[in-house]
Amino acid sequence: MITIIAAWRAVSAMFILNGALFGIWASRIPAVRDRLGLSHEELGYGLLFMAAGAVCSFPITGRLTDQFGAVAVTRVIAVLYTLSLILLAMAGGFWGLAVFLFIFGAFHGSMDVAMNAWAAEVEQTFDKPVMSSFHAMWSLGAGLGALSGYVAVQMGLSVLAHFLLAGGLVVAFALTSSWVRWTSKRSERGQGSVFALPSGILVLVGFTALCGALGEGAVADWSAIYLRDITNATESVAALGYAVFSVTMVAFRLAGAVVITRFGPVATARFGGLCAAVGVFAVVSAVTPLPALAGFALMGVGYAVIMPLAFSRAASDPVVPPGQAIASVATLGYGGLLIGPPLIGFLAELFGLRLAFSVLLPLAALITVLAGALRRAD
């Protein structure tokens, strides 16, 4: 019989892969932008294709996960997601990048749904609040991916060489580490639904996740550019913005089980919203790299447990099957993660990047208002 340690290690490997590929891409966005000569607006439009790919994938993957099992779907998509990262380095212009971002976003979103369904199965099977620890592994992977960008720049590696080397290493690690005997739950309930939109209390859960995910997405895709353009950071220092954000997120997510058990999901989410708001204020007030990096660190603490709490609440819903419940929350939550970057791009083109980042402040405050929806269903 599989132990919780073996199950945790297997699922964690997939979360690390998902985060690492995203972090690898995020760390080289400035290089891709410069090579293709894109404006803030054009980059924003390109990232919108990534968001569209993810949102389109959520309902399909939710139904496939319920039908064929989370484990099988997660493993297949892990390979396809890695291959899609390589495509991004091969784009020759705006439209090529847009198409490849749609594909990359689709596999990113698909894997999010499938691996979170697998994580929810482990959490429910062993009755342990481990969801935040899985998301910590996602952040760890994202941070390592971002750091790989720093190393690649220092070594003078091209974007293609970086993506091939880093992507190949991480997918080999993930597939090897995740190979355990686990039988996923399957369900045919609710197969009449064509698009995964939340209903009832899941609407509020989804909007809470949306507020946190918009911030996560903005930091992932714009922190490097913000540090370089607004605070005049060097390219190597700019690559550390997302890495700092990810490190603090990892730390708080690893502590999440203890914090949530002690204070409950609602109070924990409200604390997160407050920390995120303070962090955003620090970033938009900064004129040098160091205060901005401190702000990104606070934002990492603030957003850390919002998405794990939202998925745990969705997976425990007494009405909707886990795969579809997670997919419906992901439609808003991870939709926000991917819609956030193009939104920042559009606002930056109109009002400047500093003011564009300011939109995250009221959204962080809204988390404290909606936090009550994250109380788990009995």
C-alpha positions as a Markdown table, in Angstrom:
| # | Residue | x | y | z |
|---|---|---|---|---|
| 1 | Met | 0.0 | 0.0 | 0.0 |
| 2 | Ile | 1.3 | 3.4 | -1.0 |
| 3 | Thr | 2.4 | 5.7 | 1.9 |
| 4 | Ile | 1.6 | 9.4 | 2.2 |
| 5 | Ile | 5.3 | 10.2 | 1.7 |
| 6 | Ala | 5.4 | 8.3 | -1.6 |
| 7 | Ala | 2.2 | 9.9 | -2.7 |
| 8 | Trp | 3.3 | 13.4 | -1.7 |
| 9 | Arg | 6.6 | 13.0 | -3.5 |
| 10 | Ala | 4.9 | 11.9 | -6.7 |
| 11 | Val | 2.4 | 14.7 | -6.8 |
| 12 | Ser | 5.1 | 17.2 | -5.7 |
| 13 | Ala | 7.3 | 16.3 | -8.7 |
| 14 | Met | 4.5 | 17.2 | -11.0 |
| 15 | Phe | 3.9 | 20.5 | -9.3 |
| 16 | Ile | 7.6 | 21.3 | -9.5 |
| 17 | Leu | 7.6 | 20.5 | -13.2 |
| 18 | Asn | 4.6 | 22.8 | -13.8 |
| 19 | Gly | 6.1 | 25.7 | -11.9 |
| 20 | Ala | 9.6 | 25.3 | -13.3 |
| 21 | Leu | 8.4 | 25.5 | -16.9 |
| 22 | Phe | 6.4 | 28.6 | -16.1 |
| 23 | Gly | 9.3 | 30.1 | -14.3 |
| 24 | Ile | 11.7 | 29.3 | -17.1 |
| 25 | Trp | 9.5 | 31.1 | -19.5 |
| 26 | Ala | 8.8 | 34.1 | -17.2 |
| 27 | Ser | 12.6 | 34.6 | -16.7 |
| 28 | Arg | 13.3 | 35.1 | -20.4 |
| 29 | Ile | 10.3 | 37.2 | -21.4 |
| 30 | Pro | 12.4 | 40.4 | -21.6 |
| 31 | Ala | 14.8 | 38.6 | -23.9 |
| 32 | Val | 12.0 | 37.3 | -26.1 |
| 33 | Arg | 10.4 | 40.7 | -26.2 |
| 34 | Asp | 13.6 | 42.4 | -27.2 |
| 35 | Arg | 14.5 | 39.8 | -29.8 |
| 36 | Leu | 11.0 | 40.2 | -31.5 |
| 37 | Gly | 10.9 | 44.0 | -30.9 |
| 38 | Leu | 7.5 | 43.9 | -29.1 |
| 39 | Ser | 5.9 | 46.9 | -27.4 |
| 40 | His | 4.2 | 46.6 | -24.0 |
| 41 | Glu | 0.9 | 46.5 | -25.8 |
| 42 | Glu | 2.0 | 43.8 | -28.3 |
| 43 | Leu | 3.4 | 41.7 | -25.4 |
| 44 | Gly | 0.1 | 42.1 | -23.6 |
| 45 | Tyr | -1.8 | 40.9 | -26.6 |
| 46 | Gly | 0.6 | 37.9 | -26.9 |
| 47 | Leu | 0.1 | 37.0 | -23.3 |
| 48 | Leu | -3.7 | 37.2 | -23.8 |
| 49 | Phe | -3.4 | 34.2 | -26.2 |
| 50 | Met | -1.7 | 32.3 | -23.4 |
| 51 | Ala | -4.7 | 33.1 | -21.2 |
| 52 | Ala | -7.1 | 32.1 | -23.9 |
| 53 | Gly | -5.4 | 28.7 | -24.3 |
| 54 | Ala | -5.6 | 28.0 | -20.6 |
| 55 | Val | -9.3 | 29.0 | -20.2 |
| 56 | Cys | -10.2 | 26.9 | -23.2 |
| 57 | Ser | -8.4 | 23.9 | -21.7 |
| 58 | Phe | -10.0 | 24.0 | -18.2 |
| 59 | Pro | -13.5 | 22.4 | -19.0 |
| 60 | Ile | -12.0 | 19.8 | -21.3 |
| 61 | Thr | -9.4 | 18.7 | -18.8 |
| 62 | Gly | -11.9 | 18.7 | -15.9 |
| 63 | Arg | -14.1 | 16.2 | -17.7 |
| 64 | Leu | -11.2 | 14.1 | -18.9 |
| 65 | Thr | -9.8 | 14.0 | -15.4 |
| 66 | Asp | -13.1 | 12.8 | -14.0 |
| 67 | Gln | -13.5 | 10.2 | -16.7 |
| 68 | Phe | -9.9 | 8.8 | -17.1 |
| 69 | Gly | -8.4 | 9.7 | -13.7 |
| 70 | Ala | -6.1 | 12.5 | -12.6 |
| 71 | Val | -2.8 | 10.5 | -12.6 |
| 72 | Ala | -3.0 | 9.4 | -16.3 |
| 73 | Val | -4.0 | 12.8 | -17.5 |
| 74 | Thr | -1.4 | 14.6 | -15.5 |
| 75 | Arg | 1.5 | 12.4 | -16.8 |
| 76 | Val | 0.5 | 12.8 | -20.5 |
| 77 | Ile | 0.1 | 16.5 | -20.3 |
| 78 | Ala | 3.4 | 16.9 | -18.5 |
| 79 | Val | 5.3 | 15.8 | -21.6 |
| 80 | Leu | 3.2 | 17.9 | -24.0 |
| 81 | Tyr | 3.6 | 21.0 | -21.7 |
| 82 | Thr | 7.4 | 20.6 | -21.8 |
| 83 | Leu | 7.4 | 20.4 | -25.6 |
| 84 | Ser | 5.3 | 23.5 | -25.8 |
| 85 | Leu | 7.9 | 25.5 | -23.9 |
| 86 | Ile | 10.5 | 24.7 | -26.6 |
| 87 | Leu | 8.1 | 26.2 | -29.2 |
| 88 | Leu | 8.2 | 29.6 | -27.5 |
| 89 | Ala | 11.9 | 29.9 | -28.2 |
| 90 | Met | 11.3 | 29.3 | -31.9 |
| 91 | Ala | 8.8 | 32.1 | -32.5 |
| 92 | Gly | 9.9 | 34.3 | -35.4 |
| 93 | Gly | 7.4 | 37.1 | -34.9 |
| 94 | Phe | 4.4 | 38.3 | -33.0 |
| 95 | Trp | 1.9 | 35.9 | -34.6 |
| 96 | Gly | 4.1 | 32.9 | -34.2 |
| 97 | Leu | 4.6 | 33.8 | -30.5 |
| 98 | Ala | 0.9 | 34.3 | -30.1 |
| 99 | Val | 0.1 | 30.8 | -31.5 |
| 100 | Phe | 2.8 | 29.1 | -29.4 |
| 101 | Leu | 1.6 | 31.0 | -26.3 |
| 102 | Phe | -1.9 | 29.7 | -26.9 |
| 103 | Ile | -0.5 | 26.1 | -27.0 |
| 104 | Phe | 1.7 | 26.7 | -24.0 |
| 105 | Gly | -1.2 | 28.2 | -22.0 |
| 106 | Ala | -3.5 | 25.3 | -22.9 |
| 107 | Phe | -1.1 | 22.7 | -21.6 |
| 108 | His | -0.2 | 24.8 | -18.6 |
| 109 | Gly | -3.9 | 25.1 | -17.7 |
| 110 | Ser | -4.7 | 21.5 | -18.4 |
| 111 | Met | -1.9 | 20.3 | -16.1 |
| 112 | Asp | -3.0 | 22.7 | -13.4 |
| 113 | Val | -6.5 | 21.1 | -13.3 |
| 114 | Ala | -5.3 | 17.5 | -13.5 |
| 115 | Met | -2.5 | 17.7 | -10.9 |
| 116 | Asn | -4.7 | 19.7 | -8.5 |
| 117 | Ala | -7.3 | 16.9 | -8.8 |
| 118 | Trp | -4.6 | 14.4 | -8.0 |
| 119 | Ala | -3.4 | 16.5 | -5.1 |
| 120 | Ala | -7.0 | 16.7 | -3.7 |
| 121 | Glu | -7.2 | 12.9 | -3.9 |
| 122 | Val | -4.1 | 12.6 | -1.7 |
| 123 | Glu | -5.3 | 15.2 | 0.7 |
| 124 | Gln | -8.7 | 13.5 | 1.1 |
| 125 | Thr | -7.3 | 9.9 | 1.2 |
| 126 | Phe | -4.8 | 10.6 | 4.1 |
| 127 | Asp | -7.0 | 13.4 | 5.7 |
| 128 | Lys | -4.0 | 15.8 | 5.9 |
| 129 | Pro | -4.0 | 19.5 | 4.9 |
| 130 | Val | -1.2 | 19.1 | 2.4 |
| 131 | Met | -2.6 | 21.1 | -0.5 |
| 132 | Ser | -0.6 | 24.2 | 0.4 |
| 133 | Ser | 2.6 | 22.1 | 0.5 |
| 134 | Phe | 2.0 | 20.9 | -3.1 |
| 135 | His | 1.6 | 24.5 | -4.2 |
| 136 | Ala | 4.8 | 25.3 | -2.3 |
| 137 | Met | 6.5 | 22.8 | -4.6 |
| 138 | Trp | 5.0 | 24.7 | -7.6 |
| 139 | Ser | 6.5 | 27.9 | -6.3 |
| 140 | Leu | 9.8 | 26.1 | -5.6 |
| 141 | Gly | 9.8 | 24.9 | -9.2 |
| 142 | Ala | 8.9 | 28.4 | -10.5 |
| 143 | Gly | 11.7 | 29.9 | -8.4 |
| 144 | Leu | 14.2 | 27.4 | -9.7 |
| 145 | Gly | 13.0 | 28.1 | -13.2 |
| 146 | Ala | 13.4 | 31.8 | -12.7 |
| 147 | Leu | 16.9 | 31.3 | -11.3 |
| 148 | Ser | 17.8 | 29.2 | -14.3 |
| 149 | Gly | 17.1 | 32.3 | -16.3 |
| 150 | Tyr | 19.6 | 34.2 | -14.3 |
| 151 | Val | 22.2 | 31.5 | -14.8 |
| 152 | Ala | 21.4 | 31.3 | -18.5 |
| 153 | Val | 21.9 | 35.0 | -18.9 |
| 154 | Gln | 25.2 | 34.9 | -17.0 |
| 155 | Met | 26.4 | 32.0 | -19.2 |
| 156 | Gly | 25.3 | 33.7 | -22.4 |
| 157 | Leu | 22.9 | 30.9 | -23.4 |
| 158 | Ser | 20.3 | 31.6 | -26.0 |
| 159 | Val | 16.7 | 31.3 | -25.1 |
| 160 | Leu | 16.4 | 28.1 | -27.2 |
| 161 | Ala | 19.4 | 26.4 | -25.6 |
| 162 | His | 18.1 | 27.4 | -22.1 |
| 163 | Phe | 14.6 | 26.0 | -22.7 |
| 164 | Leu | 16.0 | 22.8 | -24.2 |
| 165 | Leu | 18.4 | 22.2 | -21.4 |
| 166 | Ala | 16.2 | 23.3 | -18.4 |
| 167 | Gly | 13.0 | 21.8 | -19.8 |
| 168 | Gly | 14.6 | 18.4 | -20.6 |
| 169 | Leu | 16.1 | 18.1 | -17.1 |
| 170 | Val | 13.0 | 19.0 | -15.2 |
| 171 | Val | 10.6 | 16.7 | -17.2 |
| 172 | Ala | 13.0 | 13.8 | -16.8 |
| 173 | Phe | 13.1 | 14.4 | -13.0 |
| 174 | Ala | 9.3 | 14.8 | -12.8 |
| 175 | Leu | 8.4 | 11.6 | -14.7 |
| 176 | Thr | 10.9 | 9.5 | -12.8 |
| 177 | Ser | 9.9 | 10.8 | -9.3 |
| 178 | Ser | 6.1 | 10.6 | -10.0 |
| 179 | Trp | 6.0 | 7.0 | -10.9 |
| 180 | Val | 3.9 | 5.4 | -8.2 |
| 181 | Arg | 0.9 | 3.0 | -8.2 |
| 182 | Trp | -2.1 | 5.3 | -7.6 |
| 183 | Thr | -5.7 | 4.6 | -8.6 |
| 184 | Ser | -7.5 | 7.8 | -9.3 |
| 185 | Lys | -11.2 | 8.3 | -8.6 |
| 186 | Arg | -13.4 | 8.5 | -11.7 |
| 187 | Ser | -16.9 | 10.0 | -12.0 |
| 188 | Glu | -19.4 | 10.4 | -14.8 |
| 189 | Arg | -21.6 | 12.9 | -12.8 |
| 190 | Gly | -22.3 | 16.2 | -14.4 |
| 191 | Gln | -21.0 | 15.3 | -17.9 |
| 192 | Gly | -23.8 | 17.4 | -19.5 |
| 193 | Ser | -22.0 | 20.6 | -18.7 |
| 194 | Val | -20.1 | 22.0 | -21.7 |
| 195 | Phe | -18.2 | 24.8 | -20.0 |
| 196 | Ala | -16.8 | 24.7 | -16.5 |
| 197 | Leu | -18.3 | 27.8 | -14.8 |
| 198 | Pro | -18.7 | 27.8 | -11.0 |
| 199 | Ser | -22.1 | 28.0 | -9.4 |
| 200 | Gly | -23.3 | 28.7 | -5.9 |
| 201 | Ile | -20.6 | 29.3 | -3.3 |
| 202 | Leu | -18.0 | 28.2 | -5.8 |
| 203 | Val | -18.5 | 31.5 | -7.6 |
| 204 | Leu | -17.2 | 33.4 | -4.5 |
| 205 | Val | -14.4 | 30.8 | -4.2 |
| 206 | Gly | -13.5 | 31.4 | -7.8 |
| 207 | Phe | -13.4 | 35.2 | -7.4 |
| 208 | Thr | -11.2 | 34.9 | -4.4 |
| 209 | Ala | -8.8 | 32.8 | -6.4 |
| 210 | Leu | -9.1 | 35.3 | -9.2 |
| 211 | Cys | -7.9 | 38.2 | -7.0 |
| 212 | Gly | -4.9 | 36.3 | -5.9 |
| 213 | Ala | -4.1 | 34.8 | -9.3 |
| 214 | Leu | -4.2 | 38.2 | -11.0 |
| 215 | Gly | -1.4 | 39.3 | -8.7 |
| 216 | Glu | 0.6 | 36.0 | -9.2 |
| 217 | Gly | 0.4 | 36.4 | -13.0 |
| 218 | Ala | 1.4 | 40.0 | -13.0 |
| 219 | Val | 4.5 | 39.3 | -10.9 |
| 220 | Ala | 5.4 | 36.3 | -13.0 |
| 221 | Asp | 5.3 | 38.0 | -16.4 |
| 222 | Trp | 6.1 | 41.6 | -15.5 |
| 223 | Ser | 8.4 | 41.7 | -12.5 |
| 224 | Ala | 11.5 | 41.4 | -14.5 |
| 225 | Ile | 10.4 | 44.2 | -16.9 |
| 226 | Tyr | 9.2 | 46.3 | -14.0 |
| 227 | Leu | 12.5 | 46.1 | -12.3 |
| 228 | Arg | 14.4 | 46.9 | -15.4 |
| 229 | Asp | 12.3 | 49.7 | -16.8 |
| 230 | Ile | 11.0 | 51.4 | -13.6 |
| 231 | Thr | 13.9 | 50.9 | -11.1 |
| 232 | Asn | 16.7 | 50.7 | -13.7 |
| 233 | Ala | 17.9 | 47.2 | -12.5 |
| 234 | Thr | 20.4 | 45.3 | -14.6 |
| 235 | Glu | 19.1 | 42.3 | -16.6 |
| 236 | Ser | 20.5 | 39.8 | -14.1 |
| 237 | Val | 19.0 | 41.6 | -11.1 |
| 238 | Ala | 15.6 | 42.0 | -12.9 |
| 239 | Ala | 15.5 | 38.2 | -13.3 |
| 240 | Leu | 15.6 | 37.9 | -9.4 |
| 241 | Gly | 12.2 | 39.6 | -9.0 |
| 242 | Tyr | 10.1 | 36.5 | -9.6 |
| 243 | Ala | 12.7 | 34.4 | -7.9 |
| 244 | Val | 12.3 | 36.4 | -4.6 |
| 245 | Phe | 8.5 | 36.3 | -5.0 |
| 246 | Ser | 8.6 | 32.5 | -5.4 |
| 247 | Val | 11.0 | 31.9 | -2.5 |
| 248 | Thr | 8.7 | 33.7 | 0.1 |
| 249 | Met | 5.7 | 31.9 | -1.5 |
| 250 | Val | 7.4 | 28.5 | -1.0 |
| 251 | Ala | 8.2 | 29.3 | 2.7 |
| 252 | Phe | 4.7 | 30.4 | 3.5 |
| 253 | Arg | 3.1 | 27.5 | 1.6 |
| 254 | Leu | 5.3 | 25.0 | 3.4 |
| 255 | Ala | 4.1 | 26.6 | 6.7 |
| 256 | Gly | 0.5 | 26.6 | 5.4 |
| 257 | Ala | -0.7 | 23.4 | 7.0 |
| 258 | Val | 0.3 | 24.6 | 10.4 |
| 259 | Val | -1.1 | 28.1 | 9.9 |
| 260 | Ile | -4.4 | 26.9 | 8.5 |
| 261 | Thr | -4.8 | 24.3 | 11.2 |
| 262 | Arg | -4.1 | 26.9 | 13.9 |
| 263 | Phe | -6.1 | 29.9 | 12.5 |
| 264 | Gly | -8.4 | 28.4 | 10.0 |
| 265 | Pro | -8.7 | 29.1 | 6.2 |
| 266 | Val | -10.7 | 32.3 | 6.5 |
| 267 | Ala | -8.3 | 34.2 | 8.9 |
| 268 | Thr | -5.3 | 32.9 | 6.9 |
| 269 | Ala | -6.7 | 34.2 | 3.7 |
| 270 | Arg | -7.5 | 37.6 | 5.2 |
| 271 | Phe | -3.9 | 37.9 | 6.5 |
| 272 | Gly | -2.7 | 37.0 | 3.0 |
| 273 | Gly | -4.8 | 39.7 | 1.4 |
| 274 | Leu | -3.3 | 42.3 | 3.8 |
| 275 | Cys | 0.3 | 41.2 | 3.1 |
| 276 | Ala | -0.3 | 41.3 | -0.6 |
| 277 | Ala | -1.7 | 44.8 | -0.4 |
| 278 | Val | 1.3 | 46.1 | 1.6 |
| 279 | Gly | 3.6 | 44.4 | -0.9 |
| 280 | Val | 1.9 | 46.0 | -3.9 |
| 281 | Phe | 2.2 | 49.4 | -2.2 |
| 282 | Ala | 5.9 | 48.8 | -1.7 |
| 283 | Val | 6.5 | 47.9 | -5.4 |
| 284 | Val | 4.6 | 50.8 | -6.9 |
| 285 | Ser | 6.3 | 53.3 | -4.5 |
| 286 | Ala | 9.9 | 52.0 | -5.2 |
| 287 | Val | 12.4 | 54.0 | -7.2 |
| 288 | Thr | 15.3 | 51.6 | -6.7 |
| 289 | Pro | 15.5 | 47.8 | -7.1 |
| 290 | Leu | 15.8 | 46.8 | -3.4 |
| 291 | Pro | 12.4 | 48.2 | -2.1 |
| 292 | Ala | 10.7 | 46.7 | -5.1 |
| 293 | Leu | 12.3 | 43.3 | -4.4 |
| 294 | Ala | 11.0 | 43.6 | -0.8 |
| 295 | Gly | 7.6 | 44.3 | -2.1 |
| 296 | Phe | 7.6 | 41.3 | -4.4 |
| 297 | Ala | 8.7 | 39.2 | -1.3 |
| 298 | Leu | 5.7 | 40.4 | 0.7 |
| 299 | Met | 3.4 | 39.7 | -2.3 |
| 300 | Gly | 4.7 | 36.1 | -2.3 |
| 301 | Val | 3.7 | 35.7 | 1.3 |
| 302 | Gly | 0.3 | 37.3 | 0.7 |
| 303 | Tyr | -0.7 | 35.2 | -2.3 |
| 304 | Ala | 0.8 | 32.0 | -1.1 |
| 305 | Val | -2.2 | 30.1 | 0.3 |
| 306 | Ile | -5.1 | 31.7 | -1.6 |
| 307 | Met | -5.0 | 29.3 | -4.5 |
| 308 | Pro | -4.5 | 26.1 | -2.4 |
| 309 | Leu | -7.4 | 27.1 | -0.1 |
| 310 | Ala | -9.6 | 27.7 | -3.1 |
| 311 | Phe | -8.8 | 24.3 | -4.7 |
| 312 | Ser | -9.2 | 22.5 | -1.3 |
| 313 | Arg | -12.7 | 24.1 | -0.9 |
| 314 | Ala | -13.6 | 23.2 | -4.5 |
| 315 | Ala | -12.5 | 19.6 | -4.2 |
| 316 | Ser | -14.6 | 19.1 | -1.1 |
| 317 | Asp | -17.8 | 20.4 | -2.6 |
| 318 | Pro | -20.7 | 18.1 | -1.8 |
| 319 | Val | -22.5 | 18.6 | -5.1 |
| 320 | Val | -19.9 | 19.0 | -8.0 |
| 321 | Pro | -17.4 | 16.2 | -8.8 |
| 322 | Pro | -13.8 | 17.1 | -7.9 |
| 323 | Gly | -12.5 | 17.5 | -11.5 |
| 324 | Gln | -15.3 | 19.7 | -12.6 |
| 325 | Ala | -15.3 | 21.7 | -9.4 |
| 326 | Ile | -11.6 | 22.4 | -9.6 |
| 327 | Ala | -11.9 | 23.2 | -13.3 |
| 328 | Ser | -14.7 | 25.7 | -12.6 |
| 329 | Val | -12.7 | 27.5 | -9.9 |
| 330 | Ala | -9.6 | 27.3 | -12.2 |
| 331 | Thr | -11.6 | 29.1 | -14.9 |
| 332 | Leu | -11.7 | 32.1 | -12.7 |
| 333 | Gly | -8.6 | 31.5 | -10.6 |
| 334 | Tyr | -6.0 | 30.4 | -13.2 |
| 335 | Gly | -7.8 | 32.5 | -15.8 |
| 336 | Gly | -6.8 | 35.4 | -13.6 |
| 337 | Leu | -3.2 | 34.1 | -13.4 |
| 338 | Leu | -3.0 | 34.3 | -17.1 |
| 339 | Ile | -5.3 | 37.3 | -17.8 |
| 340 | Gly | -3.4 | 39.4 | -15.3 |
| 341 | Pro | -0.2 | 39.8 | -17.5 |
| 342 | Pro | -2.1 | 41.1 | -20.6 |
| 343 | Leu | -4.2 | 43.3 | -18.4 |
| 344 | Ile | -1.0 | 44.9 | -17.0 |
| 345 | Gly | 0.3 | 45.3 | -20.5 |
| 346 | Phe | -2.8 | 47.1 | -21.7 |
| 347 | Leu | -2.8 | 49.4 | -18.7 |
| 348 | Ala | 0.9 | 50.0 | -19.0 |
| 349 | Glu | 0.5 | 51.2 | -22.6 |
| 350 | Leu | -2.2 | 53.6 | -21.5 |
| 351 | Phe | -1.0 | 54.9 | -18.1 |
| 352 | Gly | 2.6 | 53.5 | -17.6 |
| 353 | Leu | 3.8 | 50.4 | -15.9 |
| 354 | Arg | 3.9 | 51.8 | -12.3 |
| 355 | Leu | 0.3 | 52.8 | -12.4 |
| 356 | Ala | -0.7 | 49.6 | -14.1 |
| 357 | Phe | 0.7 | 47.6 | -11.1 |
| 358 | Ser | -1.4 | 49.8 | -8.8 |
| 359 | Val | -4.6 | 47.9 | -9.9 |
| 360 | Leu | -3.4 | 45.0 | -7.8 |
| 361 | Leu | -3.9 | 46.9 | -4.6 |
| 362 | Pro | -7.7 | 47.0 | -4.5 |
| 363 | Leu | -7.8 | 43.4 | -5.7 |
| 364 | Ala | -5.6 | 42.3 | -2.8 |
| 365 | Ala | -7.9 | 44.1 | -0.4 |
| 366 | Leu | -10.9 | 42.3 | -1.9 |
| 367 | Ile | -9.4 | 39.0 | -0.9 |
| 368 | Thr | -10.0 | 40.0 | 2.8 |
| 369 | Val | -13.7 | 40.6 | 1.9 |
| 370 | Leu | -14.3 | 37.3 | 0.1 |
| 371 | Ala | -12.2 | 35.1 | 2.4 |
| 372 | Gly | -15.3 | 33.7 | 4.1 |
| 373 | Ala | -16.1 | 31.6 | 1.0 |
| 374 | Leu | -12.9 | 29.5 | 1.6 |
| 375 | Arg | -14.4 | 27.8 | 4.7 |
| 376 | Arg | -14.4 | 24.1 | 3.8 |
| 377 | Ala | -17.7 | 22.4 | 3.3 |
| 378 | Asp | -18.6 | 19.8 | 5.9 |
